[in-house]
Amino acid sequence: MRHHHPHNKHKGHGGHRRGRGPLDYGDLRLLLLAQIADSPSHGYELIRQIEARSAGRYVPSPGVIYPTLAWLEDMGFVAAMAESGRKSFAITDPGRAFLTANRATTDTLLARDWSRDDDRDPIRAGMQAIKQALTEVLKPGDPGQERVASIAALLQSTAQTIRSQSVPGQANTQSSRHGGRTTQMEPIITRHRFDIRRRTLTVQEKLWITPKMIRFVLFSEELADFESLGPDDHVKLFFDIGGEGPAMRDYTPRAFDRQARTLTLDFAVHEAGPATQWAVDAKLGDTLNIGGPRGSAVVAPIFDWWLLIGDETALPAMGRWVEEMPEGTQVATLGLVTEAAEEQLWSTRATHEAAWSHRADPADPAPVLEAAAQLDLPEGKGFIWIAAEAGVARALRDHFQKERGHPREWLKAAGYWLKGQADAQEKLLED
């Protein structure tokens, strides 16, 4: 991949719709409410109760459970309360009245014979069996990298076997001008939802890695169960600015060490804002409140090459992605910064080619498009990831899709910030 290094003379970071489960949303609301009526519970307790009730045939995801609990809370049917650092839910008098009004349906749900679902939908039964097996094998705690890698390889092999089962009469391929082919069943991005938690971290290290980028290593015992599967995940940072509530900003987990209980965050320093001000003023021992991540979007490792393009706000995600790539991966990066002093060096086992574009206005797409036009896209299947100011990210997306014919399914573009708008972003550009 050829790269151009032009010297053309930046700002805060950056739903998944699931298939229908064996319960529709009305039934799920009633079942959750009935379980909460028996005993106040938090989200994961409710998931385990449904798993036990269904004999492992249905394990609802947090991405299904928590929006349903939020609806019950909004309707006044349950009340949330803090319990051991988690949000627990208790039924209210209006909630009991709602159950009484729907007693016949609720009794049917509680007496449901889940084994009959297997006969009606063998595919779903198989999926639930896999979920149950994973739940048993990957119990809380660190299962070890080798075991995780072995299970992941088995899942990938199973997925590939399923893809090989052709569907008569259905077109299942799409060609690329670069020689790659994919099937409609091929999962490019898988989404994982997590139990949202707030944590209070303490500044353990502070380092200026470039003149306009500060790195913090933050510590907390609450990071023992921290999860982040995607290099471009985001945590929410909370800053007290007075008034009714805190200011909130999204930042990428640059790195984390669950055993050491540390989380690394990089702050791009630009015009004054609550995040920048905190980063500049913070001292060892200061605290920072975070929430999340809400979940991860993981790109399947099925590509021949990768191209990552991003400005200062995206460098933490790019750096983490490059550093975590396995040996043999072909990856190129185009970093968009103001000057050579802002360039970063990343250590990786992958085959990495780095290019940098220097531009004065981070919201001007012209110099970035000029640099992108100098990139040669290799043969084969490639994934392109773009994150920058929304207008710049959109221009780059259109360049690769419309002018260079790169398949839309093999590209992800996000606007990590919007010119002239504080804390605004378009995390996934769809239009």
Coordinates of C-alpha atoms in Angstrom, one line a residue:
M1 CA 0.0 0.0 0.0
R2 CA 1.6 3.3 -1.1
H3 CA 1.3 6.3 1.1
H4 CA 1.7 10.0 0.7
H5 CA 3.1 12.2 3.4
P6 CA 1.7 15.7 2.6
H7 CA 2.6 18.6 4.8
N8 CA -0.6 20.6 4.6
K9 CA -0.9 23.3 6.8
H10 CA -9.2 18.8 16.7
K11 CA -12.0 18.1 19.6
G12 CA -13.9 15.5 21.7
H13 CA -14.6 11.9 20.7
G14 CA -16.4 9.4 19.8
G15 CA -28.3 0.5 18.3
H16 CA -28.4 -2.4 17.4
R17 CA -31.7 -3.9 16.5
R18 CA -31.8 -7.5 17.6
G19 CA -33.8 -10.3 16.1
R20 CA -37.0 -11.2 17.9
G21 CA -36.6 -13.6 20.9
P22 CA -39.0 -16.2 22.2
L23 CA -40.9 -13.5 24.1
D24 CA -42.3 -10.4 22.6
Y25 CA -41.8 -7.1 24.4
G26 CA -45.2 -7.2 26.1
D27 CA -44.6 -10.7 27.5
L28 CA -41.1 -9.8 28.6
R29 CA -42.4 -6.8 30.5
L30 CA -44.9 -8.9 32.4
L31 CA -42.4 -11.7 33.1
L32 CA -39.8 -9.2 34.5
L33 CA -42.4 -7.5 36.5
A34 CA -43.7 -10.8 38.0
Q35 CA -40.1 -11.8 38.9
I36 CA -39.5 -8.4 40.5
A37 CA -42.7 -8.8 42.5
D38 CA -41.3 -12.0 44.0
S39 CA -38.0 -10.3 45.0
P40 CA -36.2 -7.0 44.1
S41 CA -33.6 -7.8 41.6
H42 CA -30.9 -6.2 39.3
G43 CA -30.6 -6.8 35.6
Y44 CA -28.3 -9.8 35.6
E45 CA -30.3 -11.5 38.3
L46 CA -33.4 -11.2 36.1
I47 CA -31.4 -12.6 33.2
R48 CA -30.3 -15.6 35.2
Q49 CA -33.9 -16.2 36.5
I50 CA -35.2 -16.3 33.0
E51 CA -32.4 -18.6 32.0
A52 CA -33.3 -21.0 34.9
R53 CA -37.0 -20.7 34.2
S54 CA -36.5 -21.7 30.5
A55 CA -33.9 -24.4 31.4
G56 CA -31.3 -22.5 29.4
R57 CA -33.4 -22.2 26.3
Y58 CA -33.6 -18.4 26.5
V59 CA -30.9 -16.1 27.9
P60 CA -32.0 -12.6 27.1
S61 CA -29.2 -10.1 26.5
P62 CA -28.6 -7.0 28.6
G63 CA -29.4 -5.0 25.4
V64 CA -32.9 -6.4 25.7
I65 CA -33.4 -6.5 29.5
Y66 CA -32.2 -3.0 30.4
P67 CA -34.4 -1.0 27.9
T68 CA -37.4 -3.0 29.1
L69 CA -36.5 -2.2 32.8
A70 CA -36.2 1.5 31.7
W71 CA -39.7 1.3 30.3
L72 CA -41.1 -0.2 33.5
E73 CA -39.3 2.5 35.5
D74 CA -40.6 5.3 33.2
M75 CA -44.2 3.9 33.6
G76 CA -43.8 3.9 37.4
F77 CA -44.2 0.1 37.7
V78 CA -40.8 -0.4 39.3
A79 CA -38.5 1.8 41.3
A80 CA -34.7 1.7 41.1
M81 CA -32.5 1.7 44.1
A82 CA -28.7 1.4 44.6
E83 CA -27.6 -2.0 45.9
S84 CA -23.9 -2.9 46.2
G85 CA -22.9 -0.6 43.4
R86 CA -25.6 -1.9 41.1
K87 CA -29.1 -0.6 40.3
S88 CA -31.8 -3.0 41.7
F89 CA -35.5 -2.8 40.9
A90 CA -38.5 -3.2 43.2
I91 CA -42.1 -3.3 42.2
T92 CA -44.4 -0.3 43.0
D93 CA -48.1 -0.2 43.8
P94 CA -48.9 0.8 40.2
G95 CA -46.8 -2.2 39.1
R96 CA -48.8 -4.6 41.2
A97 CA -52.0 -3.1 39.8
F98 CA -50.7 -3.7 36.3
L99 CA -49.9 -7.3 37.1
T100 CA -53.3 -7.8 38.5
A101 CA -54.9 -6.3 35.4
N102 CA -52.9 -8.8 33.3
R103 CA -53.1 -11.8 35.6
A104 CA -54.3 -14.3 33.0
T105 CA -51.4 -13.5 30.6
T106 CA -48.9 -13.5 33.5
D107 CA -50.0 -16.9 34.8
T108 CA -49.7 -18.3 31.3
L109 CA -46.1 -17.0 31.1
L110 CA -45.1 -18.3 34.5
A111 CA -46.5 -21.8 33.6
R112 CA -45.0 -21.8 30.1
D113 CA -43.5 -25.1 28.9
W114 CA -40.3 -23.9 27.3
S115 CA -39.4 -27.3 25.9
R116 CA -42.1 -27.0 23.3
D117 CA -40.2 -24.1 21.7
D118 CA -37.5 -26.5 20.6
D119 CA -40.0 -28.3 18.4
R120 CA -41.2 -25.1 16.8
D121 CA -37.8 -23.5 16.2
P122 CA -34.8 -25.9 16.1
I123 CA -32.5 -23.1 14.9
R124 CA -33.3 -21.0 18.0
A125 CA -32.9 -24.1 20.2
G126 CA -29.4 -24.6 18.7
M127 CA -28.5 -20.9 19.3
Q128 CA -29.7 -21.1 22.9
A129 CA -27.6 -24.3 23.4
I130 CA -24.5 -22.4 22.2
K131 CA -25.3 -19.5 24.5
Q132 CA -25.8 -21.9 27.4
A133 CA -22.5 -23.6 26.7
L134 CA -20.6 -20.3 26.5
T135 CA -22.2 -19.2 29.8
E136 CA -21.0 -22.3 31.5
V137 CA -17.5 -22.3 30.1
L138 CA -16.8 -18.6 30.3
K139 CA -17.8 -18.1 33.9
P140 CA -16.8 -15.0 35.8
G141 CA -13.1 -14.6 36.0
D142 CA -10.3 -14.7 33.5
P143 CA -10.5 -17.9 31.4
G144 CA -7.1 -17.3 29.9
Q145 CA -6.1 -16.1 26.5
E146 CA -5.5 -19.6 25.1
R147 CA -8.9 -20.9 26.0
V148 CA -10.6 -17.8 24.7
A149 CA -8.7 -18.1 21.4
S150 CA -9.6 -21.7 21.1
I151 CA -13.3 -21.1 21.6
A152 CA -13.2 -18.1 19.2
A153 CA -11.6 -20.2 16.5
L154 CA -14.2 -22.9 17.0
L155 CA -17.0 -20.3 16.7
Q156 CA -15.5 -18.9 13.6
S157 CA -15.1 -22.4 12.1
T158 CA -18.8 -23.1 12.9
A159 CA -19.9 -19.8 11.3
Q160 CA -17.9 -20.6 8.2
T161 CA -19.5 -24.0 7.9
I162 CA -23.0 -22.4 8.2
R163 CA -22.1 -19.9 5.5
S164 CA -21.1 -22.7 3.2
Q165 CA -24.7 -24.1 3.3
S166 CA -26.1 -22.5 0.1
V167 CA -29.7 -21.2 0.0
P168 CA -31.4 -22.3 -3.3
G169 CA -32.6 -19.4 -5.4
Q170 CA -31.0 -16.7 -3.3
A171 CA -28.2 -14.5 -4.6
N172 CA -25.5 -14.7 -2.0
T173 CA -22.5 -13.0 -3.4
Q174 CA -21.4 -9.5 -4.0
S175 CA -18.3 -8.6 -6.1
S176 CA -15.8 -5.9 -5.4
R177 CA -13.6 -4.2 -7.9
H178 CA -10.7 -5.2 -5.7
G179 CA -11.4 -8.9 -6.2
G180 CA -13.0 -9.7 -2.8
R181 CA -16.4 -11.5 -2.4
T182 CA -18.7 -11.9 0.5
T183 CA -22.0 -13.6 1.3
Q184 CA -25.1 -11.9 2.6
M185 CA -24.9 -14.1 5.7
E186 CA -21.3 -13.1 6.4
P187 CA -21.2 -11.2 9.7
I188 CA -18.9 -8.2 9.3
I189 CA -19.7 -6.5 12.7
T190 CA -21.0 -8.2 15.8
R191 CA -22.3 -6.1 18.7
H192 CA -22.0 -6.9 22.4
R193 CA -23.9 -5.2 25.1
F194 CA -22.6 -4.7 28.7
D195 CA -24.1 -3.9 32.0
I196 CA -23.6 -0.2 32.3
R197 CA -21.7 0.7 35.4
R198 CA -20.3 4.0 36.8
R199 CA -16.8 3.8 38.3
T200 CA -14.6 6.3 40.2
L201 CA -11.0 6.2 39.0
T202 CA -7.8 7.7 40.5
V203 CA -5.1 9.3 38.5
Q204 CA -2.0 7.0 38.8
E205 CA 0.1 8.4 35.9
K206 CA 0.0 11.5 33.7
L207 CA 2.2 12.0 30.7
W208 CA 2.3 14.4 27.7
I209 CA 2.9 12.0 24.8
T210 CA 2.9 14.8 22.3
P211 CA 2.6 18.6 22.7
K212 CA -1.2 18.3 22.4
M213 CA -2.0 14.8 23.7
I214 CA -2.0 13.8 27.4
R215 CA -2.1 10.2 28.5
F216 CA -3.6 9.2 31.9
V217 CA -3.3 5.8 33.6
L218 CA -6.2 5.6 36.0
F219 CA -6.7 3.0 38.8
S220 CA -9.7 1.5 40.6
E221 CA -10.6 -1.8 42.1
E222 CA -13.9 -1.3 40.3
L223 CA -12.1 -2.1 37.0
A224 CA -11.9 -5.8 38.0
D225 CA -14.8 -6.6 35.7
F226 CA -14.3 -3.8 33.1
E227 CA -15.1 -5.0 29.5
S228 CA -14.1 -3.5 26.2
L229 CA -13.9 -5.7 23.1
G230 CA -13.7 -3.1 20.4
P231 CA -10.8 -0.7 19.8
D232 CA -13.2 2.1 19.1
D233 CA -15.4 1.6 22.2
H234 CA -16.3 4.6 24.2
V235 CA -16.7 5.3 27.9
K236 CA -18.6 8.3 29.2
L237 CA -16.7 10.8 31.4
F238 CA -18.5 13.0 33.9
F239 CA -17.3 16.5 34.8
D240 CA -18.8 18.6 37.5
I241 CA -19.4 22.1 36.1
G242 CA -22.0 23.2 38.5
G243 CA -25.7 23.6 37.6
E244 CA -28.2 20.8 37.3
G245 CA -25.9 18.0 36.1
P246 CA -22.4 17.1 35.0
A247 CA -21.0 17.6 31.6
M248 CA -20.4 14.3 29.7
R249 CA -17.9 13.5 27.1
D250 CA -17.1 10.2 25.2
Y251 CA -13.5 8.9 25.2
T252 CA -11.9 5.7 23.8
P253 CA -10.3 3.2 26.3
R254 CA -6.8 3.4 24.9
A255 CA -5.8 0.4 26.9
F256 CA -6.9 -1.4 30.1
D257 CA -5.3 -4.0 32.4
R258 CA -8.0 -5.9 34.3
Q259 CA -5.4 -7.6 36.5
A260 CA -3.7 -4.3 37.4
R261 CA -7.1 -2.6 37.6
T262 CA -6.0 0.3 35.3
L263 CA -7.5 2.1 32.4
T264 CA -5.6 4.3 30.0
L265 CA -7.2 7.4 28.4
D266 CA -5.6 9.8 25.9
F267 CA -6.9 13.4 25.9
A268 CA -6.4 15.6 22.8
V269 CA -5.9 19.2 24.0
H270 CA -7.8 21.8 22.1
E271 CA -9.8 24.9 23.0
A272 CA -11.0 25.0 26.6
G273 CA -13.8 22.6 27.5
P274 CA -14.6 20.6 30.6
A275 CA -12.6 17.5 29.5
T276 CA -9.6 19.5 28.3
Q277 CA -9.6 21.7 31.4
W278 CA -9.7 18.6 33.7
A279 CA -6.9 17.0 31.7
V280 CA -4.6 20.0 31.9
D281 CA -5.3 20.6 35.6
A282 CA -5.4 17.0 36.8
K283 CA -2.8 15.8 39.3
L284 CA -1.8 12.4 40.6
G285 CA -4.4 11.3 43.1
D286 CA -7.3 13.2 41.5
T287 CA -10.4 11.3 40.6
L288 CA -12.5 10.9 37.4
N289 CA -16.0 9.4 37.2
I290 CA -16.7 7.2 34.1
G291 CA -19.6 5.1 32.9
G292 CA -19.7 2.2 30.4
P293 CA -18.8 1.1 27.8
R294 CA -22.4 0.4 26.9
G295 CA -21.1 -2.2 24.5
S296 CA -18.6 -3.1 21.7
A297 CA -18.8 -3.4 18.0
V298 CA -16.3 -6.0 16.9
V299 CA -15.2 -6.3 13.2
A300 CA -14.7 -9.9 12.2
P301 CA -11.1 -10.9 11.4
I302 CA -12.0 -12.0 7.8
F303 CA -10.1 -9.3 5.8
D304 CA -7.0 -9.4 3.8
W305 CA -6.0 -5.8 4.7
W306 CA -7.1 -2.9 6.9
L307 CA -7.0 0.9 6.5
L308 CA -7.6 3.1 9.5
I309 CA -8.0 6.9 9.0
G310 CA -8.6 9.3 11.8
D311 CA -7.8 12.7 13.3
E312 CA -6.6 13.5 16.8
T313 CA -9.8 12.3 18.5
A314 CA -9.5 9.0 16.7
L315 CA -5.8 8.3 17.4
P316 CA -6.4 6.4 20.7
A317 CA -8.7 4.0 18.8
M318 CA -6.3 3.7 15.9
G319 CA -3.3 3.1 18.2
R320 CA -5.1 0.5 20.3
W321 CA -6.3 -1.3 17.1
V322 CA -2.9 -1.4 15.5
E323 CA -1.2 -2.6 18.7
E324 CA -3.7 -5.4 19.3
M325 CA -3.6 -6.8 15.7
P326 CA -2.0 -10.2 15.4
E327 CA 1.1 -11.1 13.5
G328 CA 0.6 -11.3 9.8
T329 CA -2.1 -8.7 9.6
Q330 CA -1.6 -6.1 6.9
V331 CA -2.7 -2.7 8.1
A332 CA -2.2 0.9 7.0
T333 CA -3.0 4.1 8.9
L334 CA -3.5 7.7 7.8
G335 CA -3.3 10.0 10.8
L336 CA -4.6 13.6 10.5
V337 CA -2.8 16.0 12.7
T338 CA -1.6 19.6 12.8
E339 CA 2.1 19.1 12.6
A340 CA 4.9 16.5 12.8
A341 CA 5.2 16.8 16.5
E342 CA 1.7 15.3 16.9
E343 CA 2.6 12.1 15.1
Q344 CA 2.7 8.9 17.3
L345 CA 4.6 5.7 17.1
W346 CA 2.8 2.5 17.7
S347 CA 4.4 -0.9 18.4
T348 CA 2.7 -3.9 16.8
R349 CA 3.2 -7.5 15.6
A350 CA 1.2 -6.6 12.5
T351 CA 2.7 -5.4 9.2
H352 CA 2.0 -1.7 9.6
E353 CA 2.5 1.2 7.3
A354 CA 1.9 4.6 8.8
A355 CA 1.2 7.9 6.9
W356 CA 0.5 11.3 8.3
S357 CA -1.3 14.3 6.8
H358 CA -0.7 17.7 8.3
R359 CA -3.5 20.2 8.0
A360 CA -4.4 23.5 9.7
D361 CA -8.2 23.2 9.7
P362 CA -9.4 19.8 11.1
A363 CA -12.9 20.5 9.6
D364 CA -11.6 21.0 6.0
P365 CA -11.9 17.8 4.0
A366 CA -9.8 19.0 1.0
P367 CA -6.3 18.2 2.2
V368 CA -7.5 15.0 3.7
L369 CA -9.1 13.9 0.5
E370 CA -5.9 14.8 -1.3
A371 CA -3.9 12.5 1.0
A372 CA -6.5 9.7 0.7
A373 CA -6.3 9.8 -3.0
Q374 CA -2.6 8.9 -2.8
L375 CA -3.4 5.6 -1.1
D376 CA -3.3 2.4 -3.2
L377 CA -5.9 -0.1 -2.0
P378 CA -4.4 -3.7 -2.3
E379 CA -6.1 -6.6 -4.0
G380 CA -8.4 -8.7 -1.9
K381 CA -11.0 -8.0 0.8
G382 CA -10.2 -4.9 2.9
F383 CA -11.9 -3.1 5.7
I384 CA -11.7 0.7 6.0
W385 CA -12.4 2.5 9.3
I386 CA -12.8 6.3 9.3
A387 CA -13.3 8.7 12.3
A388 CA -12.9 12.4 12.3
E389 CA -15.0 15.6 12.2
A390 CA -18.4 14.5 10.8
G391 CA -18.0 16.5 7.5
V392 CA -14.5 15.1 6.9
A393 CA -15.5 11.6 7.8
R394 CA -18.5 11.8 5.4
A395 CA -16.3 13.1 2.6
L396 CA -13.8 10.3 3.1
R397 CA -16.6 7.7 3.1
D398 CA -18.0 9.0 -0.2
H399 CA -14.5 9.1 -1.7
F400 CA -13.9 5.4 -1.0
Q401 CA -17.4 4.2 -1.8
K402 CA -18.4 6.4 -4.8
E403 CA -15.1 7.2 -6.4
R404 CA -13.2 4.1 -5.7
G405 CA -15.9 1.5 -5.5
H406 CA -15.2 0.1 -2.1
P407 CA -18.1 -2.0 -0.8
R408 CA -20.2 -0.2 1.8
E409 CA -20.4 -3.3 4.0
W410 CA -16.6 -3.2 4.3
L411 CA -16.4 0.4 5.6
K412 CA -17.3 2.1 8.8
A413 CA -17.3 5.9 9.1
A414 CA -18.0 7.9 12.2
G415 CA -18.2 11.6 13.0
Y416 CA -16.4 11.9 16.4
W417 CA -17.3 15.6 16.6
L418 CA -19.2 18.3 14.7
K419 CA -17.7 21.7 13.9
G420 CA -19.2 24.4 16.1
Q421 CA -21.1 22.0 18.3
A422 CA -19.9 20.9 21.8
D423 CA -20.3 17.3 22.7
A424 CA -21.9 16.5 19.3
Q425 CA -21.1 13.4 17.2
E426 CA -22.4 11.1 14.6
K427 CA -20.9 7.8 15.7
L428 CA -22.0 5.9 12.6
L429 CA -22.6 7.8 9.3
E430 CA -25.5 6.1 7.5
D431 CA -26.7 8.7 5.0

